[in-house]
PDB file of C-alpha atoms in Angstrom:
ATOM      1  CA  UNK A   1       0.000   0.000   0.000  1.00  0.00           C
ATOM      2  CA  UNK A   2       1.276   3.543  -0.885  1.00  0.00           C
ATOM      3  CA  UNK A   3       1.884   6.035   1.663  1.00  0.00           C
ATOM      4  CA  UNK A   4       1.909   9.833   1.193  1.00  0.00           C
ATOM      5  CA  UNK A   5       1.837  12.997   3.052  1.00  0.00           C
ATOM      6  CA  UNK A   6      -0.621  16.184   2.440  1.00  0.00           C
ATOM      7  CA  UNK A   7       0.591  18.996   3.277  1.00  0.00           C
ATOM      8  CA  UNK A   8      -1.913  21.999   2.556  1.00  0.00           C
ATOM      9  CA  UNK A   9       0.442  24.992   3.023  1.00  0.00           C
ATOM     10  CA  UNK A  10       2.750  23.184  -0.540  1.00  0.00           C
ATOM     11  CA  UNK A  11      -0.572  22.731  -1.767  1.00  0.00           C
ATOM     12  CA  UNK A  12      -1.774  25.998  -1.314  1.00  0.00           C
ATOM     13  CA  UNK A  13       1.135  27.293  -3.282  1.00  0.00           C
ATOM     14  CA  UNK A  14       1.214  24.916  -6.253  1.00  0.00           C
ATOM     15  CA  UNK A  15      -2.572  25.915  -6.827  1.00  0.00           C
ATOM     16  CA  UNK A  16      -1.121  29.452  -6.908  1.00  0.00           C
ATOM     17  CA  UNK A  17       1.903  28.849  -9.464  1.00  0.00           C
ATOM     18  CA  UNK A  18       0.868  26.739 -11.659  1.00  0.00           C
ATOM     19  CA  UNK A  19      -2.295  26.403 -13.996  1.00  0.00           C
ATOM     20  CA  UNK A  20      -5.311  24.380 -13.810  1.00  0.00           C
ATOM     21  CA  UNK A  21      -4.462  22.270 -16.373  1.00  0.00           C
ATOM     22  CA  UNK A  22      -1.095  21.681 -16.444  1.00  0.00           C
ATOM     23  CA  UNK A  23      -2.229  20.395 -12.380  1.00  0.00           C
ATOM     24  CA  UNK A  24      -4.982  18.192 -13.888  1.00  0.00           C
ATOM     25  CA  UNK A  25      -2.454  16.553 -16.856  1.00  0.00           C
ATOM     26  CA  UNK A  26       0.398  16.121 -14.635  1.00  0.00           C
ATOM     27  CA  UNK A  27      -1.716  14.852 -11.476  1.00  0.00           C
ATOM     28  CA  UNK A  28      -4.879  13.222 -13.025  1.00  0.00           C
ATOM     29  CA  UNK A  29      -7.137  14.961 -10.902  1.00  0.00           C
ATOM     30  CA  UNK A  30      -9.816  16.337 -13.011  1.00  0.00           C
ATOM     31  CA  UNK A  31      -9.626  19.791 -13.908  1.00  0.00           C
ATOM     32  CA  UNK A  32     -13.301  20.871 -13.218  1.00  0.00           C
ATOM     33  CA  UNK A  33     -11.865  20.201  -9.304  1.00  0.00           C
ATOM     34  CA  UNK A  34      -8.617  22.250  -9.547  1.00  0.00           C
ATOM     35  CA  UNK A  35     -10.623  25.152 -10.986  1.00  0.00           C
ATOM     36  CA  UNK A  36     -13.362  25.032  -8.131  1.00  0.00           C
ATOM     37  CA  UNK A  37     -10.320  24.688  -5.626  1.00  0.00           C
ATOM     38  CA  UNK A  38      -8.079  27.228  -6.824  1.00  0.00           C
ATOM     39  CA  UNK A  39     -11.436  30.246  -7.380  1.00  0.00           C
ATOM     40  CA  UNK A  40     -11.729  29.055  -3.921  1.00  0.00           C
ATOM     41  CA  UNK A  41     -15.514  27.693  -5.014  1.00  0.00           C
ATOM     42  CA  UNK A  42     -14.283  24.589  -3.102  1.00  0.00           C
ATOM     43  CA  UNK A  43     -12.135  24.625   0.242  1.00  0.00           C
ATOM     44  CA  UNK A  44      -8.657  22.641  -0.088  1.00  0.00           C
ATOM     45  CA  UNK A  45      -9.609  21.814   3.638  1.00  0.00           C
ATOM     46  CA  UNK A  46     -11.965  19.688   2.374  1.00  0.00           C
ATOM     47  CA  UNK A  47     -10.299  18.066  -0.470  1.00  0.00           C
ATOM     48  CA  UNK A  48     -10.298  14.178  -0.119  1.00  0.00           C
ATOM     49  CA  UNK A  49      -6.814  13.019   0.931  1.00  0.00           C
ATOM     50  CA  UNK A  50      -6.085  11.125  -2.402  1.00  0.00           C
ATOM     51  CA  UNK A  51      -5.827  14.318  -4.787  1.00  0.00           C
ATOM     52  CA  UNK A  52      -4.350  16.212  -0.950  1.00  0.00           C
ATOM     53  CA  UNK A  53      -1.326  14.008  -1.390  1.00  0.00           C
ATOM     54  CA  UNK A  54      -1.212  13.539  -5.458  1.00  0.00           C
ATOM     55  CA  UNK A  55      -1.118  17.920  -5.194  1.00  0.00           C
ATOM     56  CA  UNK A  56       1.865  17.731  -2.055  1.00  0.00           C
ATOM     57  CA  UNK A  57       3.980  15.297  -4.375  1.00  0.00           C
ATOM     58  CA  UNK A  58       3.666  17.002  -7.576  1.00  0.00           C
ATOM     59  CA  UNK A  59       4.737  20.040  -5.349  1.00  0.00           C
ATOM     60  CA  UNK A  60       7.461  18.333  -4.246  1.00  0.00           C
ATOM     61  CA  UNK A  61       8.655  17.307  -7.389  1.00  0.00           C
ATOM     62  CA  UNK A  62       8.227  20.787  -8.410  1.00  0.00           C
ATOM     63  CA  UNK A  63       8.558  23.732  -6.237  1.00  0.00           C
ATOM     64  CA  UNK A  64      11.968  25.323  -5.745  1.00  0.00           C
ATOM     65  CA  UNK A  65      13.344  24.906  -2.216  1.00  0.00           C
ATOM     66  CA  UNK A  66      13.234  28.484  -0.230  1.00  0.00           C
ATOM     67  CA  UNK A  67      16.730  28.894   1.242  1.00  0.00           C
ATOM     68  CA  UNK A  68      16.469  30.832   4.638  1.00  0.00           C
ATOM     69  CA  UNK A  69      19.820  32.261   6.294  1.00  0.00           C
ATOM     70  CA  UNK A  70      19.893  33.995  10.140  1.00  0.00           C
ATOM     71  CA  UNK A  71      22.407  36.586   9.915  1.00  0.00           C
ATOM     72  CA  UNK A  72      22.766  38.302  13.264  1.00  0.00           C
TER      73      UNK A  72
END
């Protein structure tokens, strides 16, 4: 059995970079849903954890890591 994580603060950002369907080609989630999510029609809150976690992967894979340095 496959595990995954959600996490709804990467998802909230992928929804925000990237388009509806290049989310719905590249995570098979239908596109009708991404658009409802990212109008914010639909709360990502509620999104059922299957798409949660195909979204936080495919925003692994592609979201650039944010470097933060302390400088005193």
């Amino acid at each position: 059995m496959n595990k995954g994580i959600a996490d709804i603060a990467k998802i909230q950002q992928i929804l925000e970079q990237s388009t509806a369907k290049e989310l719905s080609t590249n995570t098979g989630i239908s596109l009708s849903n991404i658009k409802k999510w990212k109008s914010g029609e639909r709360s990502i809150e509620r999104m059922n954890l299957t798409d949660a976690i195909k979204l936080t992967d495919y925003a692994n894979r592609n979201l650039s890591a944010e470097i933060v340095t302390w400088r005193e």
